[in-house]
Amino acid sequence: MTQKIIEGDKSISDLLQTIEPKGIADESMRHTVEVLLNLIEQLQLKVKGLESENQRLKDENNRLKGEQAQPDIKAKNKKGFENKHSSEKERKTPLQHSKGSKNQTIKIDRQQILEYPHDKLPEDAQFKGYEEVIVQDIILTTDNVLFRKEKYYSPLEKKTYLAELPCGYEGEFGPGIKTLVISLYYGGNMTQGKLLEFLEDIGISMSAGYLSNLLIKNHADFETEKTEVYLSGLESSPWQHFDQTAARVGGVNHTTNVICNPLYTVYLTTAKKDRLTVLKGLQNTKELEFILNQLTSELLTNFPLPNKYKNALKLLPQETVLSEEQFHTLLDTYLPKLGSQQRTRIMEAAAIAFYHQQTDWPVVQTLVCDDAPQFKLLTDNIALCWVHEGRHYKKLSPFIACHQKILDEFLDDFWDYYRDLLAYKNSPSKHWAEKLRSEFWNLFSTESGYQQLDERKRLTLLKISELLLVLEHPELPLHNNPAELAARTMVQRRNISYATQTLEGTQAWDTFMSLVATTRQLGISFFEYIRDRISQVGNIPSLATIIREKSVLNPFGCSWMPE
């Protein structure tokens, strides 16, 4: 009996996969079938959710009884239920691969002539020059130095004069060890435990405490350079990438903010991820300032705040910069009945207004980001990530075959349109921009008959200004991949070393991971950079200077400049 039920269910499922509403001539019947198929899709999605929830509850019940839960064995992906949401294959046009010569970038340290044994040559052998072969190698050995510092004493001055150690030799270890340790830990993602093992293997004796201090303490100069990098990076472009990823500090959840453009990357770890925290990150400050002015009132129109509070705010001191404590006192005195959410909205509006009128720190005009609510209203414009938008469609998992076909065809059209935008960036024109706007409306407003897809398309249609900002500013990137990849780097760092335990260690992570990413973007060896700074040689200019020089050669905001 059970076998018959299973076979019956299978035959019904197979029948559903053969239905194609477009082939039904009767319009009323076709509409009815489309409604029923969409209902099946909804029920199928609901059943999958309930099954997952039911299994989770069973596992939890078994765990409480001291029994084993169901093993988490990943099933092989089937068409229509893909859990991979990457869009690399669809959005990228394959290019012909050409392998370049790596020998052009290799530094030659020494040359050696290899002679062929003369006794093995025939008598008529003639010398024809040399055949060159480059072989890369490295010498890793200790350079332990016993410094004999001259020491003098002046009886008249009652003062001792002692020769100083060379630059970089402060403490028990020289610049070579310090450079290697910092480079392997931050640039090579090694753990402190593995670093200690490695150092011991090559004959260096270092305690775990000294290693930890070397990695996280006394790096004021590097922190200053990171701040300079951030400042020059913000000045180099009117738009910036922004993303966030989870972090742990001392066992407590935090958030790492990533701000970058093609010339730099900066990490800032904060306790929260809300709009006020993002605003602190954009200003590189720990304490926000607030102001009530016309912009504050305009921003409050975007929030569901009662008019009585909006009117009351206009009676408070205007154009006066207030600290956070002063602003809280002002609200407590004149608006004591404010709810916590209402207070937050007012603080956000006043903090954003201050950010836009201050001149101590560059103001970002456009954020390239996803559509998380904490990014909205902070800048004049937001350019949404097309890859992130495409991910919403990749997550759809239609059960019915005709819906799978509809989704596949739509995704093809989606990425074709994306490639048209890429082509527009290379040669923009008003006529082409209008054509692309029209195509956008056609792509996302046309009903497909697959309800979940159509609902998703309507949500995309609401974001037209953010997704098509590139038509006004062709310099804008179409995706937020640089920030997402930078965030992934920090996730890998977190997976390897788990988490930081102190705020000082967190600041060191942010500082050096920022410098690692920025040096690589600028084409500078992080190892050579660290060695240069520790030894105080001065061969590598400040990273901020290099960013400013490169930004002049590669302007990222031509369309923002007045004509």
Coordinates of C-alpha atoms in Angstrom, one line a residue:
M1 CA 0.0 0.0 0.0
T2 CA 2.8 2.4 1.0
Q3 CA 4.6 1.6 -2.3
K4 CA 1.5 2.5 -4.3
I5 CA 1.2 5.9 -2.5
I6 CA 4.9 6.6 -3.2
E7 CA 4.5 5.7 -6.8
G8 CA 1.4 7.8 -7.0
D9 CA 3.2 10.8 -5.6
K10 CA 6.0 10.3 -8.0
S11 CA 3.7 10.2 -11.0
I12 CA 2.0 13.4 -9.9
S13 CA 5.3 15.1 -9.4
D14 CA 6.4 14.0 -12.9
L15 CA 3.1 15.2 -14.4
L16 CA 3.7 18.7 -12.8
Q17 CA 7.0 18.9 -14.4
T18 CA 5.4 18.5 -17.9
I19 CA 2.9 21.4 -17.5
E20 CA 3.6 24.4 -19.6
P21 CA 0.9 27.2 -19.1
K22 CA 2.0 29.1 -22.2
G23 CA 0.8 26.2 -24.3
I24 CA -2.8 26.6 -23.0
A25 CA -4.9 28.5 -25.6
D26 CA -7.8 29.3 -23.2
E27 CA -6.7 32.5 -21.3
S28 CA -8.9 31.8 -18.3
M29 CA -7.7 28.2 -18.0
R30 CA -4.1 29.4 -18.5
H31 CA -4.4 31.9 -15.7
T32 CA -6.0 29.3 -13.4
V33 CA -3.1 26.8 -14.0
E34 CA -0.6 29.6 -13.3
V35 CA -2.3 30.4 -10.0
L36 CA -2.3 26.7 -9.0
L37 CA 1.3 26.2 -10.0
N38 CA 2.4 29.2 -7.9
L39 CA 0.3 27.9 -5.0
I40 CA 2.2 24.6 -5.3
E41 CA 5.5 26.5 -5.3
Q42 CA 4.4 28.3 -2.1
L43 CA 3.3 25.1 -0.4
Q44 CA 6.5 23.3 -1.4
L45 CA 8.6 26.1 0.1
K46 CA 6.5 26.0 3.2
V47 CA 6.8 22.2 3.5
K48 CA 10.6 22.4 3.2
G49 CA 10.7 25.0 5.9
L50 CA 8.5 23.0 8.2
E51 CA 10.5 19.8 7.6
S52 CA 13.7 21.7 8.4
E53 CA 12.2 23.2 11.6
N54 CA 10.8 19.8 12.6
Q55 CA 14.1 18.1 12.2
R56 CA 15.8 20.8 14.2
L57 CA 13.4 20.3 17.0
K58 CA 13.9 16.5 16.9
D59 CA 17.6 17.0 17.1
E60 CA 17.3 19.4 20.0
N61 CA 14.9 16.9 21.8
N62 CA 17.4 14.1 21.3
R63 CA 20.3 16.2 22.5
L64 CA 18.3 17.0 25.7
K65 CA 17.8 13.3 26.2
G66 CA 21.5 12.7 25.8
E67 CA 21.1 11.0 22.4
Q68 CA 22.7 11.8 19.0
A69 CA 21.1 14.1 16.5
Q70 CA 20.7 13.3 12.9
P71 CA 24.2 13.5 11.2
D72 CA 24.6 16.6 9.0
I73 CA 25.4 15.0 5.7
K74 CA 25.3 17.4 2.7
A75 CA 23.2 16.1 -0.1
K76 CA 24.3 16.3 -3.7
N77 CA 22.8 19.4 -5.3
K78 CA 20.0 18.9 -7.8
K79 CA 18.8 21.2 -10.4
G80 CA 16.3 23.7 -9.0
F81 CA 17.8 23.4 -5.5
E82 CA 21.3 24.8 -5.9
N83 CA 22.7 26.3 -2.7
K84 CA 25.6 28.0 -4.5
H85 CA 24.8 31.6 -5.1
S86 CA 27.9 32.7 -6.9
S87 CA 27.5 34.5 -10.2
E88 CA 31.0 34.3 -11.5
K89 CA 30.2 32.2 -14.5
E90 CA 27.1 34.1 -15.6
R91 CA 28.4 37.7 -15.2
K92 CA 31.9 37.3 -16.6
T93 CA 32.7 37.1 -20.3
P94 CA 35.5 34.4 -20.7
L95 CA 38.8 35.9 -21.9
Q96 CA 41.5 34.1 -23.8
H97 CA 44.2 33.2 -21.3
S98 CA 47.8 34.2 -22.1
K99 CA 50.6 33.2 -19.8
G100 CA 53.2 35.9 -19.2
S101 CA 56.8 35.5 -18.4
K102 CA 57.5 35.5 -14.6
N103 CA 61.2 35.9 -15.1
Q104 CA 60.8 39.6 -15.9
T105 CA 59.8 40.4 -12.3
I106 CA 62.4 38.2 -10.6
K107 CA 65.3 40.1 -8.9
I108 CA 68.7 38.6 -9.7
D109 CA 70.9 38.5 -6.6
R110 CA 74.0 36.9 -8.0
Q111 CA 75.3 35.3 -11.2
Q112 CA 77.3 32.1 -11.5
I113 CA 78.9 30.6 -14.6
L114 CA 78.6 26.8 -14.8
E115 CA 81.4 25.2 -16.8
Y116 CA 81.1 22.1 -18.8
P117 CA 83.9 19.6 -17.9
H118 CA 86.6 20.2 -20.6
D119 CA 87.8 16.6 -20.4
K120 CA 84.4 15.4 -21.6
L121 CA 84.3 17.7 -24.7
P122 CA 85.3 16.5 -28.2
E123 CA 88.3 18.2 -29.7
D124 CA 86.3 20.1 -32.3
A125 CA 83.8 21.6 -29.7
Q126 CA 83.3 25.4 -30.2
F127 CA 82.2 27.8 -27.5
K128 CA 78.7 29.3 -28.3
G129 CA 78.0 31.5 -25.4
Y130 CA 75.7 30.8 -22.5
E131 CA 72.2 29.5 -22.0
E132 CA 70.6 31.4 -19.1
V133 CA 68.4 29.7 -16.5
I134 CA 66.9 31.5 -13.5
V135 CA 66.6 29.4 -10.3
Q136 CA 64.9 31.0 -7.3
D137 CA 66.1 30.1 -3.8
I138 CA 66.2 31.6 -0.3
I139 CA 68.7 31.5 2.5
L140 CA 67.1 31.4 5.9
T141 CA 69.7 31.5 8.7
T142 CA 70.2 33.3 12.0
D143 CA 72.2 36.5 12.3
N144 CA 72.7 36.7 16.1
V145 CA 74.9 39.7 16.9
L146 CA 76.9 40.3 20.0
F147 CA 77.0 44.1 20.2
R148 CA 80.0 45.6 22.2
K149 CA 78.7 49.1 23.0
E150 CA 81.4 51.6 23.9
K151 CA 80.8 53.1 27.3
Y152 CA 82.3 56.3 28.7
Y153 CA 82.0 58.1 32.0
S154 CA 82.5 61.8 32.6
P155 CA 83.6 62.6 36.2
L156 CA 83.0 66.3 35.7
E157 CA 79.4 65.8 34.4
K158 CA 78.9 62.6 36.5
K159 CA 77.3 61.1 33.5
T160 CA 77.7 57.8 31.5
Y161 CA 77.8 57.8 27.7
L162 CA 76.8 54.6 26.0
A163 CA 76.7 53.8 22.3
E164 CA 73.2 53.2 20.9
L165 CA 72.0 50.1 19.1
P166 CA 71.3 50.5 15.3
C167 CA 67.7 51.3 14.3
G168 CA 65.4 48.4 14.6
Y169 CA 67.4 46.6 17.3
E170 CA 65.4 47.8 20.3
G171 CA 64.9 44.9 22.7
E172 CA 66.2 41.4 22.4
F173 CA 65.5 41.0 18.6
G174 CA 66.6 42.7 15.5
P175 CA 64.6 44.1 12.6
G176 CA 64.9 40.9 10.6
I177 CA 63.1 38.8 13.2
K178 CA 60.5 41.5 13.8
T179 CA 59.8 41.9 10.1
L180 CA 59.5 38.2 9.6
V181 CA 57.2 37.6 12.5
I182 CA 54.8 40.5 11.6
S183 CA 54.8 39.5 8.0
L184 CA 54.0 35.8 8.6
Y185 CA 51.3 36.6 11.2
Y186 CA 49.4 39.3 9.5
G187 CA 50.4 38.8 5.9
G188 CA 50.7 35.0 5.9
N189 CA 47.9 34.2 8.4
M190 CA 50.1 32.1 10.6
T191 CA 49.0 31.5 14.3
Q192 CA 51.2 32.5 17.2
G193 CA 51.7 28.9 18.1
K194 CA 52.9 27.9 14.7
L195 CA 55.2 31.0 14.6
L196 CA 56.8 29.9 17.8
E197 CA 57.4 26.5 16.4
F198 CA 58.9 28.0 13.2
L199 CA 61.2 30.3 15.1
E200 CA 62.4 27.4 17.2
D201 CA 63.1 25.3 14.1
I202 CA 65.4 28.0 12.7
G203 CA 67.2 28.5 16.0
I204 CA 65.4 31.6 17.5
S205 CA 64.4 31.4 21.1
M206 CA 61.4 33.7 21.8
S207 CA 58.8 33.4 24.6
A208 CA 55.0 33.3 23.8
G209 CA 54.6 36.5 25.9
Y210 CA 57.2 38.4 24.0
L211 CA 55.8 37.3 20.6
S212 CA 52.3 38.5 21.7
N213 CA 53.7 41.8 22.8
L214 CA 55.6 42.2 19.5
L215 CA 52.5 41.6 17.5
I216 CA 50.1 43.9 19.3
K217 CA 51.9 46.5 21.4
N218 CA 53.9 49.7 20.7
H219 CA 52.7 50.2 17.2
A220 CA 51.8 53.9 17.4
D221 CA 53.7 54.7 14.2
F222 CA 51.8 52.0 12.2
E223 CA 48.5 53.2 13.6
T224 CA 49.3 56.8 12.6
E225 CA 50.1 55.6 9.0
K226 CA 46.9 53.7 8.9
T227 CA 45.0 56.9 9.8
E228 CA 46.9 58.8 7.1
V229 CA 46.0 56.0 4.6
Y230 CA 42.4 56.3 5.5
L231 CA 42.4 60.1 5.1
S232 CA 44.1 60.1 1.7
G233 CA 42.0 57.1 0.6
L234 CA 38.8 59.1 1.3
E235 CA 40.2 62.1 -0.4
S236 CA 41.1 60.1 -3.5
S237 CA 37.5 59.3 -4.6
P238 CA 34.0 60.6 -4.1
W239 CA 32.8 57.0 -3.8
Q240 CA 33.9 54.3 -1.4
H241 CA 33.1 50.6 -1.0
F242 CA 31.6 49.6 2.4
D243 CA 30.8 46.2 3.9
Q244 CA 30.6 44.6 7.4
T245 CA 31.4 41.2 8.8
A246 CA 31.1 39.6 12.2
A247 CA 33.9 39.6 14.7
R248 CA 34.6 38.4 18.2
V249 CA 36.5 40.3 20.9
G250 CA 37.0 38.6 24.2
G251 CA 34.1 36.2 23.5
V252 CA 31.7 39.1 22.7
N253 CA 30.2 39.7 19.3
H254 CA 31.6 42.7 17.4
T255 CA 31.5 43.9 13.8
T256 CA 34.4 44.6 11.5
N257 CA 33.7 47.5 9.0
V258 CA 35.5 47.5 5.7
I259 CA 36.0 50.7 3.8
C260 CA 38.0 50.7 0.5
N261 CA 38.5 51.8 -3.1
P262 CA 41.1 50.6 -5.6
L263 CA 43.9 52.3 -3.8
Y264 CA 43.5 51.3 -0.2
T265 CA 41.5 49.2 2.3
V266 CA 40.8 50.0 6.0
Y267 CA 39.4 47.8 8.7
L268 CA 37.5 49.2 11.7
T269 CA 36.2 46.8 14.4
T270 CA 33.3 48.2 16.5
A271 CA 30.9 46.9 19.2
K272 CA 27.8 47.5 17.0
K273 CA 26.8 47.7 13.4
D274 CA 24.0 50.2 13.4
R275 CA 23.8 53.5 11.4
L276 CA 25.5 55.6 14.2
T277 CA 28.4 53.1 14.3
V278 CA 28.8 53.3 10.5
L279 CA 28.9 57.0 10.8
K280 CA 31.6 56.8 13.4
G281 CA 33.6 54.7 11.0
L282 CA 33.2 57.2 8.2
Q283 CA 34.5 59.9 10.4
N284 CA 37.2 57.8 12.0
T285 CA 36.1 58.8 15.5
K286 CA 35.0 57.2 18.7
E287 CA 32.6 60.0 19.8
L288 CA 30.0 61.5 17.5
E289 CA 28.9 65.1 17.4
F290 CA 25.5 66.4 16.6
I291 CA 23.8 69.5 15.2
L292 CA 20.2 70.6 14.6
N293 CA 19.8 72.4 11.3
Q294 CA 17.8 72.3 8.0
L295 CA 19.4 69.0 6.9
T296 CA 18.4 67.4 10.3
S297 CA 14.7 68.4 9.6
E298 CA 14.9 67.0 6.0
L299 CA 16.4 63.7 7.2
L300 CA 13.6 63.3 9.9
T301 CA 11.0 63.3 7.1
N302 CA 12.3 59.8 6.3
F303 CA 11.6 58.5 9.8
P304 CA 8.2 57.8 11.3
L305 CA 8.5 60.5 14.0
P306 CA 5.4 62.3 15.3
N307 CA 5.1 65.9 14.1
K308 CA 5.0 67.3 17.6
Y309 CA 8.6 66.1 18.1
K310 CA 9.7 67.4 14.8
N311 CA 8.2 70.8 15.6
A312 CA 9.7 70.8 19.1
L313 CA 13.2 70.1 17.7
K314 CA 12.9 73.3 15.6
L315 CA 12.6 75.3 18.8
L316 CA 15.9 73.9 20.2
P317 CA 19.2 75.6 19.6
Q318 CA 20.0 75.5 15.9
E319 CA 23.5 75.4 14.2
T320 CA 25.1 74.5 17.5
V321 CA 27.6 71.6 17.6
L322 CA 26.9 69.3 20.6
S323 CA 28.7 66.4 22.0
E324 CA 26.9 63.1 22.6
E325 CA 26.5 63.9 26.3
Q326 CA 25.2 67.4 25.6
F327 CA 22.8 66.2 23.0
H328 CA 21.4 63.5 25.4
T329 CA 21.0 66.2 28.1
L330 CA 19.2 68.5 25.6
L331 CA 16.7 65.7 24.6
D332 CA 16.2 64.7 28.3
T333 CA 15.4 68.3 29.2
Y334 CA 13.0 69.3 26.4
L335 CA 11.7 65.9 25.0
P336 CA 11.6 63.7 28.1
K337 CA 8.9 61.4 26.7
L338 CA 10.8 60.3 23.7
G339 CA 10.8 56.5 23.1
S340 CA 14.2 54.8 22.6
Q341 CA 13.6 54.2 18.9
Q342 CA 12.5 57.8 18.4
R343 CA 15.5 59.1 20.2
T344 CA 17.8 57.0 18.0
R345 CA 16.2 58.4 14.8
I346 CA 16.7 61.9 16.1
M347 CA 20.3 61.2 17.0
E348 CA 20.9 59.7 13.6
A349 CA 19.5 62.7 11.8
A350 CA 21.5 65.1 13.9
A351 CA 24.7 63.1 13.6
I352 CA 24.4 62.8 9.8
A353 CA 23.7 66.6 9.6
F354 CA 26.9 67.3 11.5
Y355 CA 28.9 64.8 9.3
H356 CA 27.9 66.7 6.2
Q357 CA 28.7 70.2 7.5
Q358 CA 32.1 69.4 9.2
T359 CA 35.3 70.0 7.3
D360 CA 37.9 68.1 9.5
W361 CA 37.4 64.8 7.7
P362 CA 36.5 64.0 4.0
V363 CA 32.8 63.5 3.4
V364 CA 31.9 60.4 1.3
Q365 CA 29.4 61.4 -1.4
T366 CA 28.4 57.9 -2.5
L367 CA 28.6 54.5 -0.8
V368 CA 28.9 51.4 -2.9
C369 CA 27.3 48.7 -0.7
D370 CA 24.4 46.3 -0.3
D371 CA 20.9 47.4 0.7
A372 CA 21.3 47.0 4.5
P373 CA 19.3 49.7 6.3
Q374 CA 22.3 51.1 8.3
F375 CA 23.9 52.3 5.1
K376 CA 20.9 54.4 4.0
L377 CA 20.8 58.3 4.3
L378 CA 24.4 58.6 5.4
T379 CA 25.6 59.9 2.0
D380 CA 24.1 61.8 -0.8
N381 CA 23.7 58.6 -2.9
I382 CA 24.0 54.9 -2.6
A383 CA 25.2 52.7 -5.5
L384 CA 23.8 49.2 -4.9
C385 CA 25.8 46.1 -5.8
W386 CA 24.5 44.2 -8.8
V387 CA 26.1 40.9 -7.8
H388 CA 24.4 41.2 -4.4
E389 CA 21.1 41.9 -6.2
G390 CA 21.6 38.9 -8.5
R391 CA 22.1 36.7 -5.4
H392 CA 18.5 37.2 -4.4
Y393 CA 17.4 35.5 -7.7
K394 CA 20.0 32.8 -7.4
K395 CA 18.4 31.9 -4.0
L396 CA 15.0 31.1 -5.7
S397 CA 14.5 27.3 -5.9
P398 CA 11.5 26.6 -8.1
F399 CA 10.0 23.2 -7.9
I400 CA 8.0 23.3 -11.2
A401 CA 10.0 22.7 -14.4
C402 CA 8.4 25.6 -16.3
H403 CA 9.3 27.9 -13.4
Q404 CA 12.8 26.7 -13.5
K405 CA 13.0 27.5 -17.2
I406 CA 11.5 30.9 -16.6
L407 CA 14.1 31.6 -13.9
D408 CA 17.0 30.4 -16.0
E409 CA 15.9 32.6 -18.9
F410 CA 15.5 35.6 -16.6
L411 CA 19.0 35.1 -15.1
D412 CA 20.4 35.0 -18.7
D413 CA 18.7 38.4 -19.4
F414 CA 19.8 39.7 -16.0
W415 CA 23.5 39.1 -16.7
D416 CA 23.2 40.2 -20.3
Y417 CA 21.9 43.6 -19.0
Y418 CA 24.7 43.7 -16.5
R419 CA 27.3 43.2 -19.3
D420 CA 25.5 46.1 -21.2
L421 CA 26.1 48.3 -18.2
L422 CA 29.8 47.3 -18.2
A423 CA 30.1 48.2 -21.8
Y424 CA 28.3 51.6 -21.1
K425 CA 31.0 52.4 -18.5
N426 CA 33.6 52.3 -21.2
S427 CA 31.9 54.7 -23.6
P428 CA 28.9 56.4 -21.9
S429 CA 26.4 58.6 -23.7
K430 CA 23.0 60.1 -22.9
H431 CA 21.3 58.2 -25.6
W432 CA 22.7 54.9 -24.4
A433 CA 21.8 55.8 -20.8
E434 CA 18.1 56.4 -21.7
K435 CA 18.1 53.1 -23.6
L436 CA 19.4 51.2 -20.6
R437 CA 16.8 52.8 -18.3
S438 CA 14.1 51.7 -20.7
E439 CA 15.5 48.2 -20.8
F440 CA 15.7 48.1 -17.0
W441 CA 11.9 48.8 -16.7
N442 CA 11.1 46.1 -19.3
L443 CA 13.3 43.6 -17.6
F444 CA 11.9 44.0 -14.1
S445 CA 8.3 45.1 -14.7
T446 CA 7.3 42.3 -17.2
E447 CA 5.2 39.6 -15.5
S448 CA 6.6 36.1 -16.0
G449 CA 3.9 34.0 -14.4
Y450 CA 6.3 32.7 -11.7
Q451 CA 5.0 34.6 -8.7
Q452 CA 8.1 34.4 -6.4
L453 CA 10.2 35.7 -9.3
D454 CA 7.8 38.5 -10.1
E455 CA 7.7 39.6 -6.4
R456 CA 11.5 39.7 -6.3
K457 CA 11.5 41.7 -9.6
R458 CA 9.1 44.3 -8.1
L459 CA 11.6 44.8 -5.1
T460 CA 14.4 45.3 -7.6
L461 CA 12.3 47.9 -9.5
L462 CA 12.0 50.0 -6.3
K463 CA 15.9 50.3 -6.3
I464 CA 16.2 51.7 -9.8
S465 CA 17.9 54.9 -8.7
E466 CA 20.5 53.1 -6.6
L467 CA 21.2 50.4 -9.2
L468 CA 21.4 52.8 -12.2
L469 CA 23.4 55.5 -10.5
V470 CA 26.2 54.3 -12.7
L471 CA 24.4 55.9 -15.7
E472 CA 25.1 59.3 -14.1
H473 CA 28.6 58.4 -12.8
P474 CA 30.3 55.8 -15.1
E475 CA 33.3 55.6 -12.7
L476 CA 31.2 53.8 -10.2
P477 CA 31.8 50.0 -9.9
L478 CA 28.7 47.8 -10.5
H479 CA 29.5 45.5 -7.6
N480 CA 30.8 45.6 -4.0
N481 CA 33.2 42.6 -4.5
P482 CA 36.4 44.5 -3.3
A483 CA 34.8 45.1 0.1
E484 CA 33.3 41.7 0.3
L485 CA 36.6 40.0 -0.6
A486 CA 38.4 42.2 2.0
A487 CA 35.8 41.1 4.6
R488 CA 36.4 37.5 3.6
T489 CA 40.1 38.1 4.3
M490 CA 39.3 39.1 7.9
V491 CA 37.0 36.1 8.2
Q492 CA 39.9 33.8 7.2
R493 CA 42.0 35.6 9.8
R494 CA 39.3 35.0 12.4
N495 CA 38.9 31.3 11.4
I496 CA 42.7 30.7 11.8
S497 CA 43.2 32.6 15.1
Y498 CA 39.6 32.4 16.3
A499 CA 39.3 35.9 17.8
T500 CA 41.1 38.7 19.6
Q501 CA 40.9 38.8 23.4
T502 CA 41.6 42.5 24.0
L503 CA 40.7 45.8 22.4
E504 CA 44.5 46.4 22.0
G505 CA 44.8 43.2 20.0
T506 CA 41.8 44.1 18.0
Q507 CA 43.3 47.5 17.1
A508 CA 46.5 45.8 16.1
W509 CA 44.6 43.4 13.8
D510 CA 42.7 46.3 12.2
T511 CA 45.9 48.3 11.7
F512 CA 48.1 45.6 10.2
M513 CA 45.4 44.0 8.1
S514 CA 44.7 47.5 6.7
L515 CA 48.4 47.9 5.9
V516 CA 48.6 44.4 4.4
A517 CA 45.7 45.1 2.0
T518 CA 46.8 48.6 1.1
T519 CA 50.4 47.7 0.3
R520 CA 49.3 44.9 -2.0
Q521 CA 46.8 47.2 -3.7
L522 CA 49.6 49.7 -4.3
G523 CA 52.0 47.0 -5.6
I524 CA 54.3 47.2 -2.6
S525 CA 55.7 44.1 -0.8
F526 CA 54.3 44.1 2.8
F527 CA 57.5 42.4 4.0
E528 CA 59.7 45.1 2.5
Y529 CA 57.3 47.8 3.8
I530 CA 57.5 46.4 7.4
R531 CA 61.3 46.0 7.2
D532 CA 61.6 49.6 5.9
R533 CA 59.5 51.0 8.7
I534 CA 61.2 49.0 11.5
S535 CA 64.7 49.7 10.2
Q536 CA 63.8 53.3 9.5
V537 CA 65.6 53.2 6.2
G538 CA 63.0 55.4 4.4
N539 CA 63.2 53.8 1.0
I540 CA 59.4 53.4 0.8
P541 CA 57.5 56.7 0.9
S542 CA 54.5 57.0 3.2
L543 CA 51.5 55.0 1.8
A544 CA 49.3 58.2 2.0
T545 CA 51.7 60.0 -0.4
I546 CA 51.7 57.1 -2.9
I547 CA 47.8 57.0 -2.7
R548 CA 47.7 60.7 -3.5
E549 CA 50.1 60.4 -6.4
K550 CA 48.2 57.5 -7.9
S551 CA 44.8 59.2 -7.5
V552 CA 46.0 62.1 -9.6
L553 CA 46.9 59.7 -12.4
N554 CA 43.7 57.6 -12.0
P555 CA 40.9 60.0 -11.1
F556 CA 37.8 58.2 -9.8
G557 CA 35.4 61.1 -9.8
C558 CA 35.5 62.9 -13.1
S559 CA 31.7 63.0 -13.5
W560 CA 31.4 64.7 -10.1
M561 CA 33.5 67.6 -11.2
P562 CA 31.6 70.8 -12.3
E563 CA 31.7 71.4 -16.1

